[in-house]
Amino acid sequence: MSTQTEVLARFREIIAIDGWDATWSVTPWEELDGREIQPPLQNIIESDRVEWPRQGQALVPGCGRGNDARFIAASLGLKVTGIDISPTAVEAAQQETPQENVSFRVGDFFAPTDEQFDLIYDYTFFVALPPPMRPEWGRQMAKLVKTGGFLITLVFPIDPQVDFGPPFFVRPNHYEEVLGSVWEKVIDEVPAVSSATHIDQERIIVWKRL
């Protein structure tokens, strides 16, 4: 059986030979809603249910075209960095109307860094990772989010189980299993609003770093 390190190395090898970049634009989420702000994100940010940070930095891994990253920056005033392993995705994001407090770059979420963030938003990034990589995702999130900071996870697609991906099979508890005990769950609910193609297929969970 492959170790987690071997799986991670193989995943990066696939990336290195343009496997992900070649398929980025035809992933299910990119084809269905790659050009819109996710309604659950917009709803939860605009609500007064969470005391969101109004200064500092945010990260959006697997940012795609960057629509959600731009929304976070415009709504909260945070300096937002969107990263993606696909140069094509980053180029598409950079071609949109520039915003002063938003930047996009090709980057590896798992690369060692001392940088920390007040907010991280994950939509379709977790489900793009092979399941053996999920524990490393959890450890990296704990390192990257400041104490008192927030992690927003928009869990999608909650579909019948399959043995292939991406997107890989996911359930809300899969996030909790790898995040561990250093988080407080602030919100955990079916979104009040969803895209037409997402109804009954998603859940939004907000975590606070302890």
Short mmCIF file of C-alpha atoms in Angstrom, two decimals:
data_model
loop_
_atom_site.label_atom_id
_atom_site.label_comp_id
_atom_site.label_asym_id
_atom_site.label_seq_id
_atom_site.Cartn_x
_atom_site.Cartn_y
_atom_site.Cartn_z
CA MET A 1 0.00 0.00 0.00
CA SER A 2 1.31 3.44 -0.88
CA THR A 3 2.25 5.76 1.95
CA GLN A 4 0.81 9.26 2.19
CA THR A 5 4.21 10.66 1.18
CA GLU A 6 4.24 8.48 -1.93
CA VAL A 7 0.72 9.55 -2.87
CA LEU A 8 1.64 13.21 -2.42
CA ALA A 9 4.78 12.74 -4.53
CA ARG A 10 2.81 11.01 -7.28
CA PHE A 11 0.17 13.75 -7.26
CA ARG A 12 2.86 16.41 -7.68
CA GLU A 13 4.44 14.33 -10.48
CA ILE A 14 1.12 14.34 -12.33
CA ILE A 15 0.92 18.09 -11.86
CA ALA A 16 4.47 18.48 -13.17
CA ILE A 17 3.56 16.89 -16.48
CA ASP A 18 0.56 19.18 -16.97
CA GLY A 19 -2.03 16.57 -16.04
CA TRP A 20 -4.05 18.95 -13.89
CA ASP A 21 -3.59 21.96 -16.13
CA ALA A 22 -4.87 19.98 -19.10
CA THR A 23 -8.08 19.00 -17.30
CA TRP A 24 -8.75 22.12 -15.21
CA SER A 25 -11.26 23.76 -17.55
CA VAL A 26 -13.38 20.61 -17.85
CA THR A 27 -13.71 19.76 -14.16
CA PRO A 28 -17.41 19.52 -13.17
CA TRP A 29 -17.31 22.64 -10.98
CA GLU A 30 -15.57 24.73 -13.64
CA GLU A 31 -18.02 23.73 -16.34
CA LEU A 32 -21.09 24.29 -14.16
CA ASP A 33 -20.28 27.42 -12.18
CA GLY A 34 -16.76 28.59 -12.86
CA ARG A 35 -17.84 32.16 -13.48
CA GLU A 36 -20.08 32.90 -10.50
CA ILE A 37 -19.67 33.75 -6.83
CA GLN A 38 -20.91 30.82 -4.78
CA PRO A 39 -24.25 31.83 -3.18
CA PRO A 40 -23.55 30.08 0.17
CA LEU A 41 -20.27 32.01 0.51
CA GLN A 42 -21.95 35.31 -0.31
CA ASN A 43 -24.80 34.63 2.10
CA ILE A 44 -22.59 33.66 5.04
CA ILE A 45 -20.14 36.54 4.54
CA GLU A 46 -22.93 39.11 4.30
CA SER A 47 -24.70 37.77 7.39
CA ASP A 48 -23.91 39.07 10.88
CA ARG A 49 -23.64 35.58 12.35
CA VAL A 50 -19.84 35.53 12.39
CA GLU A 51 -17.48 38.29 13.47
CA TRP A 52 -15.36 38.14 10.34
CA PRO A 53 -11.92 39.75 10.26
CA ARG A 54 -11.92 43.14 8.55
CA GLN A 55 -8.18 43.46 8.15
CA GLY A 56 -5.37 41.06 7.47
CA GLN A 57 -4.90 38.35 4.87
CA ALA A 58 -7.00 35.60 3.32
CA LEU A 59 -6.09 32.60 1.17
CA VAL A 60 -8.16 30.79 -1.44
CA PRO A 61 -6.43 27.55 -2.51
CA GLY A 62 -7.64 26.09 -5.78
CA CYS A 63 -8.92 29.56 -6.67
CA GLY A 64 -9.85 28.85 -10.29
CA ARG A 65 -11.00 32.02 -12.02
CA GLY A 66 -10.92 33.88 -8.71
CA ASN A 67 -14.53 34.99 -8.40
CA ASP A 68 -14.87 33.99 -4.76
CA ALA A 69 -11.48 35.48 -3.90
CA ARG A 70 -12.54 38.82 -5.35
CA PHE A 71 -15.80 38.72 -3.42
CA ILE A 72 -14.00 38.08 -0.11
CA ALA A 73 -11.64 40.97 -0.75
CA ALA A 74 -14.41 43.38 -1.72
CA SER A 75 -16.70 42.37 1.16
CA LEU A 76 -14.24 42.12 4.05
CA GLY A 77 -11.40 44.38 2.96
CA LEU A 78 -8.85 41.62 3.39
CA LYS A 79 -5.78 41.22 1.22
CA VAL A 80 -6.60 38.01 -0.62
CA THR A 81 -4.20 35.61 -2.32
CA GLY A 82 -5.61 33.03 -4.71
CA ILE A 83 -3.38 30.10 -5.58
CA ASP A 84 -3.86 27.28 -8.04
CA ILE A 85 -1.65 24.54 -9.44
CA SER A 86 -3.05 25.23 -12.90
CA PRO A 87 -1.27 28.02 -14.80
CA THR A 88 -4.31 28.17 -17.07
CA ALA A 89 -6.59 28.88 -14.11
CA VAL A 90 -4.27 31.55 -12.75
CA GLU A 91 -3.99 33.19 -16.15
CA ALA A 92 -7.79 33.24 -16.42
CA ALA A 93 -8.05 34.82 -12.96
CA GLN A 94 -5.46 37.46 -13.78
CA GLN A 95 -7.30 38.43 -16.96
CA GLU A 96 -10.39 39.47 -15.02
CA THR A 97 -10.81 43.07 -13.85
CA PRO A 98 -7.92 43.77 -11.43
CA GLN A 99 -8.56 44.58 -7.76
CA GLU A 100 -5.97 46.30 -5.63
CA ASN A 101 -6.19 43.85 -2.73
CA VAL A 102 -6.35 40.59 -4.70
CA SER A 103 -3.49 38.65 -6.30
CA PHE A 104 -3.27 35.30 -8.04
CA ARG A 105 -0.30 33.00 -8.52
CA VAL A 106 0.62 29.43 -9.32
CA GLY A 107 1.36 27.85 -5.99
CA ASP A 108 1.54 24.65 -3.95
CA PHE A 109 -0.74 24.74 -0.90
CA PHE A 110 1.41 22.12 0.81
CA ALA A 111 4.73 23.93 0.41
CA PRO A 112 6.41 24.85 3.73
CA THR A 113 5.84 28.47 4.72
CA ASP A 114 5.81 30.74 7.77
CA GLU A 115 2.92 32.77 6.36
CA GLN A 116 -0.40 32.72 8.22
CA PHE A 117 -3.88 33.92 7.33
CA ASP A 118 -6.92 35.37 9.07
CA LEU A 119 -9.28 33.51 6.75
CA ILE A 120 -9.03 30.58 4.34
CA TYR A 121 -11.83 29.51 2.02
CA ASP A 122 -11.99 26.00 0.55
CA TYR A 123 -14.44 25.22 -2.22
CA THR A 124 -13.64 22.18 -4.41
CA PHE A 125 -9.99 22.12 -3.28
CA PHE A 126 -10.45 19.42 -0.63
CA VAL A 127 -12.44 17.21 -3.01
CA ALA A 128 -9.81 17.58 -5.74
CA LEU A 129 -7.22 15.89 -3.52
CA PRO A 130 -6.88 12.10 -3.43
CA PRO A 131 -8.27 10.98 -0.04
CA PRO A 132 -4.86 9.82 1.28
CA MET A 133 -3.75 13.46 1.07
CA ARG A 134 -6.55 14.75 3.28
CA PRO A 135 -4.71 14.37 6.62
CA GLU A 136 -1.92 16.56 5.22
CA TRP A 137 -4.58 19.10 4.18
CA GLY A 138 -5.78 19.17 7.79
CA ARG A 139 -2.29 19.66 9.20
CA GLN A 140 -1.52 22.42 6.73
CA MET A 141 -4.76 24.25 7.53
CA ALA A 142 -3.86 24.22 11.22
CA LYS A 143 -0.48 25.78 10.37
CA LEU A 144 -1.83 28.39 7.96
CA VAL A 145 -4.79 29.80 9.91
CA LYS A 146 -3.93 32.14 12.76
CA THR A 147 -5.31 31.52 16.23
CA GLY A 148 -8.75 33.13 16.19
CA GLY A 149 -8.88 32.98 12.39
CA PHE A 150 -11.50 31.23 10.29
CA LEU A 151 -11.74 28.42 7.75
CA ILE A 152 -14.80 28.31 5.49
CA THR A 153 -15.42 24.93 3.88
CA LEU A 154 -18.12 24.69 1.23
CA VAL A 155 -18.64 20.94 0.99
CA PHE A 156 -19.55 19.97 -2.58
CA PRO A 157 -20.51 17.71 -4.30
CA ILE A 158 -22.29 15.50 -1.75
CA ASP A 159 -23.02 12.75 -4.24
CA PRO A 160 -23.29 8.94 -4.08
CA GLN A 161 -19.99 7.22 -3.39
CA VAL A 162 -17.60 6.63 -6.27
CA ASP A 163 -14.07 5.25 -6.36
CA PHE A 164 -12.58 7.84 -8.70
CA GLY A 165 -12.13 11.58 -9.02
CA PRO A 166 -11.70 14.45 -8.92
CA PRO A 167 -14.04 15.31 -7.40
CA PHE A 168 -13.44 12.51 -4.91
CA PHE A 169 -16.19 11.15 -2.68
CA VAL A 170 -16.82 13.50 0.23
CA ARG A 171 -19.02 13.89 3.28
CA PRO A 172 -18.98 16.76 5.82
CA ASN A 173 -17.46 14.55 8.52
CA HIS A 174 -14.42 13.91 6.31
CA TYR A 175 -13.25 17.48 7.05
CA GLU A 176 -13.69 17.08 10.79
CA GLU A 177 -11.78 13.80 10.78
CA VAL A 178 -8.62 15.46 9.46
CA LEU A 179 -8.88 18.89 11.10
CA GLY A 180 -8.67 17.49 14.62
CA SER A 181 -9.33 19.18 17.95
CA VAL A 182 -7.76 22.60 17.32
CA TRP A 183 -10.92 23.98 15.71
CA GLU A 184 -14.32 25.13 16.95
CA LYS A 185 -17.21 24.53 14.57
CA VAL A 186 -19.06 27.85 14.37
CA ILE A 187 -21.60 27.08 11.63
CA ASP A 188 -22.60 23.74 10.11
CA GLU A 189 -25.69 23.77 7.91
CA VAL A 190 -27.29 23.24 4.55
CA PRO A 191 -26.92 26.61 2.80
CA ALA A 192 -29.94 28.90 2.77
CA VAL A 193 -29.22 29.58 -0.90
CA SER A 194 -27.47 27.44 -3.51
CA SER A 195 -26.78 27.49 -7.22
CA ALA A 196 -29.41 25.62 -9.22
CA THR A 197 -26.94 22.82 -9.94
CA HIS A 198 -25.94 22.50 -6.26
CA ILE A 199 -29.30 22.11 -4.51
CA ASP A 200 -29.23 19.20 -2.02
CA GLN A 201 -25.57 18.60 -2.85
CA GLU A 202 -23.69 20.92 -0.52
CA ARG A 203 -23.14 22.02 3.06
CA ILE A 204 -21.30 25.01 4.49
CA ILE A 205 -19.13 24.69 7.59
CA VAL A 206 -17.27 27.55 9.28
CA TRP A 207 -14.43 26.70 11.65
CA LYS A 208 -12.59 28.95 14.12
CA ARG A 209 -8.95 28.18 14.92
CA LEU A 210 -8.40 27.69 18.66
#
